[in-house]
Amino acid sequence: MITKNDILALENQLYDAMKSSNVEALDKLLHKDLLFIVPSGETITKEMGLETYRSGMLKIDTLTPAIEALNIIDDLAIVTVQIKLNGNYGGQVFEAQYKYIRFWKKFADGIKVVGGSGSSV
């Protein structure tokens, strides 16, 4: 079973990995077949997301999350969260508020993000 505490701990690991551009940690948290719709509307894969951090294209200075909802359905968790981000993307400084939905699924090797979407608010 997946518990809310499991997912909250994984969300915190994800935020820490994003802030520190820890590609190794992100690799462990994201499923190999991940599909994610970023705020621009583009659908990205796990490798595309990892490359954004690996290349230094995205650097997050501040990430302030506020979980709105967390539902568990068998071996799947659905999280909605608002996140305030400050950082640098492609040389451009940004500060923005986003709303994300993320899907975590339990596998033999752990609980991983399998999909989600983000939009500006």
Short mmCIF file of N, CA, C and O in Angstrom, two decimals, residues 2-120:
data_model
loop_
_atom_site.label_atom_id
_atom_site.label_comp_id
_atom_site.label_asym_id
_atom_site.label_seq_id
_atom_site.Cartn_x
_atom_site.Cartn_y
_atom_site.Cartn_z
N ILE A 2 0.32 2.29 -0.55
CA ILE A 2 0.93 3.62 -0.51
C ILE A 2 0.22 4.40 0.59
O ILE A 2 -1.00 4.34 0.70
N THR A 3 0.99 5.15 1.37
CA THR A 3 0.38 6.01 2.38
C THR A 3 0.60 7.48 2.02
O THR A 3 1.49 7.81 1.23
N LYS A 4 -0.21 8.34 2.61
CA LYS A 4 -0.03 9.77 2.38
C LYS A 4 1.34 10.22 2.86
O LYS A 4 1.99 11.04 2.21
N ASN A 5 1.81 9.65 3.96
CA ASN A 5 3.15 10.01 4.45
C ASN A 5 4.24 9.62 3.46
O ASN A 5 5.22 10.35 3.28
N ASP A 6 4.06 8.45 2.80
CA ASP A 6 5.03 8.04 1.76
C ASP A 6 5.11 9.11 0.67
O ASP A 6 6.19 9.52 0.27
N ILE A 7 3.95 9.54 0.21
CA ILE A 7 3.90 10.49 -0.91
C ILE A 7 4.42 11.86 -0.50
O ILE A 7 5.16 12.49 -1.25
N LEU A 8 4.07 12.30 0.69
CA LEU A 8 4.58 13.60 1.16
C LEU A 8 6.10 13.57 1.27
O LEU A 8 6.77 14.54 0.89
N ALA A 9 6.66 12.46 1.75
CA ALA A 9 8.12 12.34 1.84
C ALA A 9 8.74 12.35 0.45
O ALA A 9 9.77 13.00 0.21
N LEU A 10 8.12 11.64 -0.51
CA LEU A 10 8.64 11.62 -1.88
C LEU A 10 8.52 12.99 -2.55
O LEU A 10 9.42 13.41 -3.30
N GLU A 11 7.42 13.69 -2.30
CA GLU A 11 7.28 15.05 -2.84
C GLU A 11 8.42 15.93 -2.34
O GLU A 11 9.03 16.67 -3.11
N ASN A 12 8.74 15.83 -1.05
CA ASN A 12 9.84 16.63 -0.48
C ASN A 12 11.18 16.24 -1.11
O ASN A 12 12.01 17.12 -1.39
N GLN A 13 11.39 14.94 -1.36
CA GLN A 13 12.61 14.51 -2.04
C GLN A 13 12.67 15.10 -3.45
O GLN A 13 13.74 15.53 -3.90
N LEU A 14 11.52 15.12 -4.11
CA LEU A 14 11.45 15.68 -5.47
C LEU A 14 11.80 17.17 -5.45
O LEU A 14 12.59 17.64 -6.27
N TYR A 15 11.22 17.92 -4.51
CA TYR A 15 11.52 19.36 -4.43
C TYR A 15 13.00 19.59 -4.17
O TYR A 15 13.62 20.46 -4.79
N ASP A 16 13.58 18.81 -3.24
CA ASP A 16 15.01 18.96 -2.93
C ASP A 16 15.87 18.66 -4.16
O ASP A 16 16.84 19.37 -4.43
N ALA A 17 15.51 17.61 -4.89
CA ALA A 17 16.26 17.24 -6.09
C ALA A 17 16.16 18.32 -7.16
O ALA A 17 17.14 18.64 -7.83
N MET A 18 14.98 18.90 -7.30
CA MET A 18 14.80 19.97 -8.28
C MET A 18 15.63 21.20 -7.90
O MET A 18 16.30 21.78 -8.75
N LYS A 19 15.59 21.59 -6.62
CA LYS A 19 16.33 22.78 -6.18
C LYS A 19 17.83 22.61 -6.34
O LYS A 19 18.53 23.57 -6.65
N SER A 20 18.33 21.39 -6.12
CA SER A 20 19.77 21.16 -6.20
C SER A 20 20.21 20.61 -7.56
O SER A 20 21.39 20.27 -7.73
N SER A 21 19.28 20.51 -8.51
CA SER A 21 19.57 19.93 -9.84
C SER A 21 20.22 18.55 -9.70
O SER A 21 21.14 18.20 -10.45
N ASN A 22 19.72 17.76 -8.75
CA ASN A 22 20.28 16.44 -8.49
C ASN A 22 19.67 15.44 -9.47
O ASN A 22 18.62 14.84 -9.22
N VAL A 23 20.33 15.26 -10.60
CA VAL A 23 19.84 14.41 -11.68
C VAL A 23 19.75 12.95 -11.23
O VAL A 23 18.81 12.24 -11.60
N GLU A 24 20.68 12.51 -10.40
CA GLU A 24 20.66 11.12 -9.90
C GLU A 24 19.40 10.86 -9.07
O GLU A 24 18.73 9.85 -9.25
N ALA A 25 19.06 11.79 -8.18
CA ALA A 25 17.85 11.64 -7.36
C ALA A 25 16.60 11.72 -8.23
O ALA A 25 15.66 10.93 -8.05
N LEU A 26 16.58 12.65 -9.18
CA LEU A 26 15.43 12.77 -10.08
C LEU A 26 15.25 11.48 -10.89
O LEU A 26 14.13 11.02 -11.10
N ASP A 27 16.35 10.90 -11.34
CA ASP A 27 16.31 9.66 -12.11
C ASP A 27 15.63 8.55 -11.32
O ASP A 27 14.87 7.76 -11.87
N LYS A 28 15.86 8.49 -10.02
CA LYS A 28 15.25 7.46 -9.17
C LYS A 28 13.77 7.73 -8.91
O LYS A 28 13.00 6.79 -8.71
N LEU A 29 13.37 9.00 -8.89
CA LEU A 29 11.99 9.36 -8.56
C LEU A 29 11.05 9.31 -9.76
O LEU A 29 9.84 9.19 -9.60
N LEU A 30 11.60 9.42 -10.97
CA LEU A 30 10.78 9.48 -12.18
C LEU A 30 10.80 8.15 -12.91
O LEU A 30 11.86 7.56 -13.13
N HIS A 31 9.62 7.68 -13.32
CA HIS A 31 9.51 6.42 -14.06
C HIS A 31 10.10 6.59 -15.46
O HIS A 31 10.02 7.67 -16.06
N LYS A 32 10.65 5.52 -15.99
CA LYS A 32 11.31 5.58 -17.30
C LYS A 32 10.35 5.97 -18.42
O LYS A 32 10.77 6.54 -19.43
N ASP A 33 9.05 5.70 -18.26
CA ASP A 33 8.07 6.03 -19.29
C ASP A 33 7.24 7.27 -18.95
O ASP A 33 6.15 7.46 -19.49
N LEU A 34 7.76 8.10 -18.07
CA LEU A 34 7.08 9.33 -17.66
C LEU A 34 6.67 10.19 -18.85
O LEU A 34 7.43 10.34 -19.81
N LEU A 35 5.47 10.74 -18.76
CA LEU A 35 5.01 11.79 -19.67
C LEU A 35 4.50 12.94 -18.81
O LEU A 35 3.74 12.71 -17.86
N PHE A 36 4.95 14.16 -19.12
CA PHE A 36 4.59 15.32 -18.32
C PHE A 36 4.32 16.50 -19.24
O PHE A 36 5.09 16.73 -20.18
N ILE A 37 3.24 17.21 -18.99
CA ILE A 37 2.94 18.41 -19.76
C ILE A 37 3.43 19.61 -18.96
O ILE A 37 2.94 19.86 -17.86
N VAL A 38 4.42 20.31 -19.50
CA VAL A 38 4.99 21.48 -18.82
C VAL A 38 4.12 22.70 -19.08
O VAL A 38 3.26 22.68 -19.96
N PRO A 39 4.31 23.78 -18.29
CA PRO A 39 3.45 24.96 -18.44
C PRO A 39 3.35 25.54 -19.84
O PRO A 39 2.35 26.15 -20.19
N SER A 40 4.35 25.34 -20.69
CA SER A 40 4.29 25.85 -22.07
C SER A 40 3.34 25.03 -22.94
O SER A 40 3.02 25.42 -24.05
N GLY A 41 2.91 23.87 -22.43
CA GLY A 41 2.02 22.99 -23.19
C GLY A 41 2.74 21.84 -23.86
O GLY A 41 2.11 20.94 -24.41
N GLU A 42 4.06 21.85 -23.83
CA GLU A 42 4.85 20.79 -24.45
C GLU A 42 4.80 19.53 -23.58
O GLU A 42 4.85 19.61 -22.36
N THR A 43 4.71 18.38 -24.23
CA THR A 43 4.80 17.10 -23.52
C THR A 43 6.25 16.66 -23.52
O THR A 43 6.89 16.60 -24.58
N ILE A 44 6.77 16.38 -22.32
CA ILE A 44 8.17 15.95 -22.21
C ILE A 44 8.24 14.54 -21.63
O ILE A 44 7.33 14.08 -20.95
N THR A 45 9.37 13.90 -21.90
CA THR A 45 9.67 12.58 -21.36
C THR A 45 10.60 12.74 -20.16
O THR A 45 11.10 13.84 -19.89
N LYS A 46 10.87 11.65 -19.50
CA LYS A 46 11.82 11.67 -18.38
C LYS A 46 13.18 12.21 -18.84
O LYS A 46 13.73 13.09 -18.20
N GLU A 47 13.68 11.69 -19.94
CA GLU A 47 15.01 12.10 -20.40
C GLU A 47 15.05 13.58 -20.75
O GLU A 47 16.04 14.26 -20.46
N MET A 48 13.99 14.10 -21.32
CA MET A 48 13.94 15.53 -21.64
C MET A 48 13.99 16.36 -20.36
O MET A 48 14.70 17.37 -20.29
N GLY A 49 13.25 15.94 -19.35
CA GLY A 49 13.25 16.64 -18.08
C GLY A 49 14.62 16.59 -17.41
O GLY A 49 15.12 17.60 -16.91
N LEU A 50 15.22 15.40 -17.40
CA LEU A 50 16.55 15.27 -16.78
C LEU A 50 17.58 16.13 -17.50
O LEU A 50 18.44 16.74 -16.87
N GLU A 51 17.50 16.21 -18.83
CA GLU A 51 18.46 17.00 -19.60
C GLU A 51 18.34 18.49 -19.28
O GLU A 51 19.34 19.21 -19.28
N THR A 52 17.14 18.94 -18.95
CA THR A 52 16.95 20.35 -18.56
C THR A 52 17.79 20.68 -17.33
O THR A 52 18.39 21.75 -17.25
N TYR A 53 17.84 19.75 -16.38
CA TYR A 53 18.64 19.95 -15.17
C TYR A 53 20.12 19.67 -15.44
O TYR A 53 21.00 20.41 -15.00
N ARG A 54 20.41 18.59 -16.18
CA ARG A 54 21.79 18.19 -16.45
C ARG A 54 22.55 19.28 -17.20
O ARG A 54 23.71 19.56 -16.92
N SER A 55 21.89 19.94 -18.14
CA SER A 55 22.53 20.96 -18.97
C SER A 55 22.66 22.31 -18.26
O SER A 55 23.36 23.19 -18.76
N GLY A 56 21.97 22.46 -17.14
CA GLY A 56 21.98 23.75 -16.45
C GLY A 56 20.99 24.74 -17.03
O GLY A 56 20.96 25.91 -16.63
N MET A 57 20.15 24.30 -17.96
CA MET A 57 19.14 25.17 -18.57
C MET A 57 18.19 25.73 -17.50
O MET A 57 17.80 26.89 -17.58
N LEU A 58 17.84 24.89 -16.51
CA LEU A 58 16.95 25.31 -15.43
C LEU A 58 17.69 25.27 -14.11
O LEU A 58 18.26 24.25 -13.75
N LYS A 59 17.67 26.40 -13.42
CA LYS A 59 18.24 26.48 -12.08
C LYS A 59 17.19 27.11 -11.18
O LYS A 59 16.72 28.22 -11.43
N ILE A 60 16.81 26.38 -10.14
CA ILE A 60 15.79 26.85 -9.22
C ILE A 60 16.45 27.38 -7.96
O ILE A 60 17.23 26.68 -7.32
N ASP A 61 16.15 28.63 -7.64
CA ASP A 61 16.69 29.24 -6.42
C ASP A 61 15.75 29.02 -5.24
O ASP A 61 16.18 28.69 -4.15
N THR A 62 14.46 29.22 -5.47
CA THR A 62 13.46 29.07 -4.42
C THR A 62 12.29 28.26 -4.95
O THR A 62 11.82 28.51 -6.06
N LEU A 63 11.84 27.30 -4.14
CA LEU A 63 10.69 26.48 -4.50
C LEU A 63 9.83 26.37 -3.24
O LEU A 63 10.27 25.81 -2.24
N THR A 64 8.64 26.97 -3.28
CA THR A 64 7.76 26.97 -2.12
C THR A 64 6.46 26.25 -2.49
O THR A 64 5.62 26.80 -3.20
N PRO A 65 6.31 24.97 -2.01
CA PRO A 65 5.12 24.21 -2.37
C PRO A 65 3.99 24.36 -1.35
O PRO A 65 4.23 24.61 -0.17
N ALA A 66 2.77 24.18 -1.84
CA ALA A 66 1.58 24.11 -0.98
C ALA A 66 0.69 23.02 -1.54
O ALA A 66 0.03 23.21 -2.57
N ILE A 67 0.70 21.86 -0.88
CA ILE A 67 -0.12 20.73 -1.32
C ILE A 67 -1.59 21.10 -1.16
O ILE A 67 -2.01 21.57 -0.11
N GLU A 68 -2.37 20.89 -2.21
CA GLU A 68 -3.80 21.17 -2.16
C GLU A 68 -4.61 19.91 -1.88
O GLU A 68 -5.55 19.93 -1.11
N ALA A 69 -4.25 18.83 -2.58
CA ALA A 69 -5.00 17.58 -2.42
C ALA A 69 -4.06 16.41 -2.64
O ALA A 69 -3.08 16.51 -3.39
N LEU A 70 -4.37 15.31 -1.97
CA LEU A 70 -3.61 14.07 -2.12
C LEU A 70 -4.58 12.91 -1.97
O LEU A 70 -5.13 12.69 -0.90
N ASN A 71 -4.82 12.22 -3.09
CA ASN A 71 -5.72 11.07 -3.09
C ASN A 71 -4.93 9.81 -3.40
O ASN A 71 -4.04 9.83 -4.26
N ILE A 72 -5.27 8.73 -2.71
CA ILE A 72 -4.64 7.45 -2.96
C ILE A 72 -5.71 6.48 -3.47
O ILE A 72 -6.76 6.33 -2.85
N ILE A 73 -5.41 5.87 -4.61
CA ILE A 73 -6.30 4.88 -5.22
C ILE A 73 -5.46 3.64 -5.47
O ILE A 73 -4.64 3.61 -6.39
N ASP A 74 -5.61 2.65 -4.60
CA ASP A 74 -4.83 1.41 -4.68
C ASP A 74 -3.33 1.71 -4.68
O ASP A 74 -2.81 2.22 -3.71
N ASP A 75 -2.64 1.44 -5.81
CA ASP A 75 -1.19 1.65 -5.87
C ASP A 75 -0.82 2.93 -6.62
O ASP A 75 0.28 3.08 -7.13
N LEU A 76 -1.78 3.87 -6.67
CA LEU A 76 -1.59 5.14 -7.37
C LEU A 76 -1.94 6.30 -6.45
O LEU A 76 -2.94 6.25 -5.74
N ALA A 77 -1.11 7.33 -6.45
CA ALA A 77 -1.39 8.55 -5.68
C ALA A 77 -1.47 9.72 -6.65
O ALA A 77 -0.68 9.81 -7.59
N ILE A 78 -2.43 10.59 -6.40
CA ILE A 78 -2.62 11.80 -7.21
C ILE A 78 -2.44 12.99 -6.29
O ILE A 78 -3.11 13.10 -5.26
N VAL A 79 -1.53 13.88 -6.66
CA VAL A 79 -1.22 15.06 -5.85
C VAL A 79 -1.48 16.31 -6.67
O VAL A 79 -1.05 16.38 -7.83
N THR A 80 -2.15 17.29 -6.07
CA THR A 80 -2.21 18.62 -6.67
C THR A 80 -1.49 19.57 -5.72
O THR A 80 -1.66 19.50 -4.50
N VAL A 81 -0.70 20.45 -6.30
CA VAL A 81 0.15 21.34 -5.50
C VAL A 81 0.34 22.66 -6.24
O VAL A 81 0.44 22.69 -7.46
N GLN A 82 0.34 23.75 -5.47
CA GLN A 82 0.75 25.04 -6.03
C GLN A 82 2.19 25.28 -5.59
O GLN A 82 2.53 25.03 -4.43
N ILE A 83 3.00 25.75 -6.52
CA ILE A 83 4.41 25.96 -6.24
C ILE A 83 4.82 27.34 -6.73
O ILE A 83 4.58 27.70 -7.89
N LYS A 84 5.45 28.10 -5.84
CA LYS A 84 6.06 29.36 -6.22
C LYS A 84 7.52 29.07 -6.52
O LYS A 84 8.23 28.49 -5.70
N LEU A 85 7.95 29.47 -7.72
CA LEU A 85 9.32 29.21 -8.17
C LEU A 85 10.03 30.51 -8.50
O LEU A 85 9.45 31.39 -9.14
N ASN A 86 11.28 30.58 -8.10
CA ASN A 86 12.19 31.64 -8.52
C ASN A 86 13.42 30.94 -9.07
O ASN A 86 13.87 29.95 -8.49
N GLY A 87 13.95 31.45 -10.17
CA GLY A 87 15.14 30.83 -10.71
C GLY A 87 15.55 31.43 -12.01
O GLY A 87 15.28 32.60 -12.31
N ASN A 88 16.20 30.59 -12.83
CA ASN A 88 16.75 31.02 -14.09
C ASN A 88 16.48 29.91 -15.10
O ASN A 88 16.80 28.75 -14.85
N TYR A 89 15.88 30.25 -16.22
CA TYR A 89 15.64 29.28 -17.29
C TYR A 89 16.23 29.82 -18.58
O TYR A 89 15.80 30.86 -19.07
N GLY A 90 17.23 29.14 -19.07
CA GLY A 90 17.87 29.55 -20.33
C GLY A 90 18.45 30.95 -20.27
O GLY A 90 18.43 31.67 -21.27
N GLY A 91 18.94 31.35 -19.11
CA GLY A 91 19.55 32.66 -18.96
C GLY A 91 18.57 33.76 -18.58
O GLY A 91 18.97 34.90 -18.37
N GLN A 92 17.29 33.42 -18.49
CA GLN A 92 16.27 34.41 -18.12
C GLN A 92 15.81 34.17 -16.68
O GLN A 92 15.38 33.08 -16.33
N VAL A 93 15.92 35.20 -15.86
CA VAL A 93 15.45 35.12 -14.48
C VAL A 93 13.92 35.08 -14.49
O VAL A 93 13.29 35.78 -15.28
N PHE A 94 13.35 34.24 -13.65
CA PHE A 94 11.89 34.18 -13.57
C PHE A 94 11.42 34.04 -12.13
O PHE A 94 12.15 33.58 -11.26
N GLU A 95 10.19 34.46 -11.91
CA GLU A 95 9.46 34.24 -10.66
C GLU A 95 8.03 33.97 -11.08
O GLU A 95 7.43 34.76 -11.81
N ALA A 96 7.51 32.82 -10.68
CA ALA A 96 6.18 32.43 -11.15
C ALA A 96 5.48 31.52 -10.16
O ALA A 96 6.12 30.91 -9.31
N GLN A 97 4.18 31.44 -10.31
CA GLN A 97 3.34 30.55 -9.51
C GLN A 97 2.74 29.53 -10.48
O GLN A 97 2.18 29.90 -11.51
N TYR A 98 2.88 28.24 -10.13
CA TYR A 98 2.37 27.17 -10.97
C TYR A 98 1.48 26.25 -10.16
O TYR A 98 1.62 26.15 -8.94
N LYS A 99 0.60 25.57 -10.86
CA LYS A 99 -0.21 24.52 -10.25
C LYS A 99 0.11 23.23 -11.00
O LYS A 99 0.13 23.22 -12.24
N TYR A 100 0.41 22.18 -10.24
CA TYR A 100 0.78 20.89 -10.81
C TYR A 100 -0.15 19.80 -10.33
O TYR A 100 -0.66 19.85 -9.22
N ILE A 101 -0.33 18.80 -11.19
CA ILE A 101 -0.90 17.54 -10.79
C ILE A 101 0.15 16.49 -11.12
O ILE A 101 0.80 16.56 -12.18
N ARG A 102 0.39 15.60 -10.17
CA ARG A 102 1.42 14.58 -10.35
C ARG A 102 0.81 13.22 -9.97
O ARG A 102 0.04 13.12 -9.02
N PHE A 103 1.19 12.19 -10.72
CA PHE A 103 0.71 10.84 -10.48
C PHE A 103 1.89 9.96 -10.06
O PHE A 103 2.85 9.81 -10.82
N TRP A 104 1.82 9.42 -8.84
CA TRP A 104 2.83 8.53 -8.30
C TRP A 104 2.26 7.11 -8.32
O TRP A 104 1.13 6.90 -7.91
N LYS A 105 3.05 6.14 -8.78
CA LYS A 105 2.60 4.75 -8.83
C LYS A 105 3.64 3.86 -8.17
O LYS A 105 4.84 4.08 -8.33
N LYS A 106 3.14 2.85 -7.46
CA LYS A 106 4.04 1.91 -6.78
C LYS A 106 4.47 0.80 -7.73
O LYS A 106 3.64 0.20 -8.41
N PHE A 107 5.78 0.54 -7.75
CA PHE A 107 6.38 -0.53 -8.53
C PHE A 107 7.24 -1.38 -7.60
O PHE A 107 7.47 -1.00 -6.45
N ALA A 108 7.74 -2.49 -8.10
CA ALA A 108 8.59 -3.37 -7.28
C ALA A 108 9.82 -2.63 -6.77
O ALA A 108 10.30 -2.90 -5.66
N ASP A 109 10.33 -1.67 -7.55
CA ASP A 109 11.54 -0.94 -7.14
C ASP A 109 11.23 0.42 -6.51
O ASP A 109 12.11 1.27 -6.40
N GLY A 110 9.98 0.64 -6.10
CA GLY A 110 9.65 1.88 -5.40
C GLY A 110 8.49 2.62 -6.02
O GLY A 110 7.90 2.17 -7.01
N ILE A 111 8.17 3.74 -5.44
CA ILE A 111 7.09 4.60 -5.91
C ILE A 111 7.69 5.67 -6.80
O ILE A 111 8.66 6.32 -6.41
N LYS A 112 7.13 5.84 -7.99
CA LYS A 112 7.72 6.76 -8.97
C LYS A 112 6.64 7.63 -9.61
O LYS A 112 5.49 7.22 -9.72
N VAL A 113 7.07 8.81 -10.07
CA VAL A 113 6.17 9.68 -10.83
C VAL A 113 6.02 9.09 -12.23
O VAL A 113 7.01 8.84 -12.92
N VAL A 114 4.76 8.87 -12.65
CA VAL A 114 4.50 8.33 -13.98
C VAL A 114 3.93 9.36 -14.94
O VAL A 114 3.93 9.18 -16.15
N GLY A 115 3.43 10.48 -14.39
CA GLY A 115 2.88 11.50 -15.25
C GLY A 115 2.40 12.70 -14.47
O GLY A 115 2.37 12.70 -13.24
N GLY A 116 2.04 13.73 -15.22
CA GLY A 116 1.52 14.93 -14.59
C GLY A 116 1.43 16.07 -15.57
O GLY A 116 1.66 15.92 -16.77
N SER A 117 1.11 17.22 -15.01
CA SER A 117 0.94 18.41 -15.82
C SER A 117 1.13 19.63 -14.93
O SER A 117 0.86 19.59 -13.74
N GLY A 118 1.55 20.73 -15.54
CA GLY A 118 1.71 21.99 -14.81
C GLY A 118 1.19 23.15 -15.63
O GLY A 118 1.25 23.13 -16.86
N SER A 119 0.65 24.14 -14.94
CA SER A 119 0.18 25.35 -15.63
C SER A 119 0.42 26.56 -14.74
O SER A 119 0.48 26.46 -13.52
N SER A 120 0.53 27.70 -15.39
CA SER A 120 0.71 28.96 -14.66
C SER A 120 -0.61 29.35 -13.99
O SER A 120 -1.68 29.10 -14.54
#
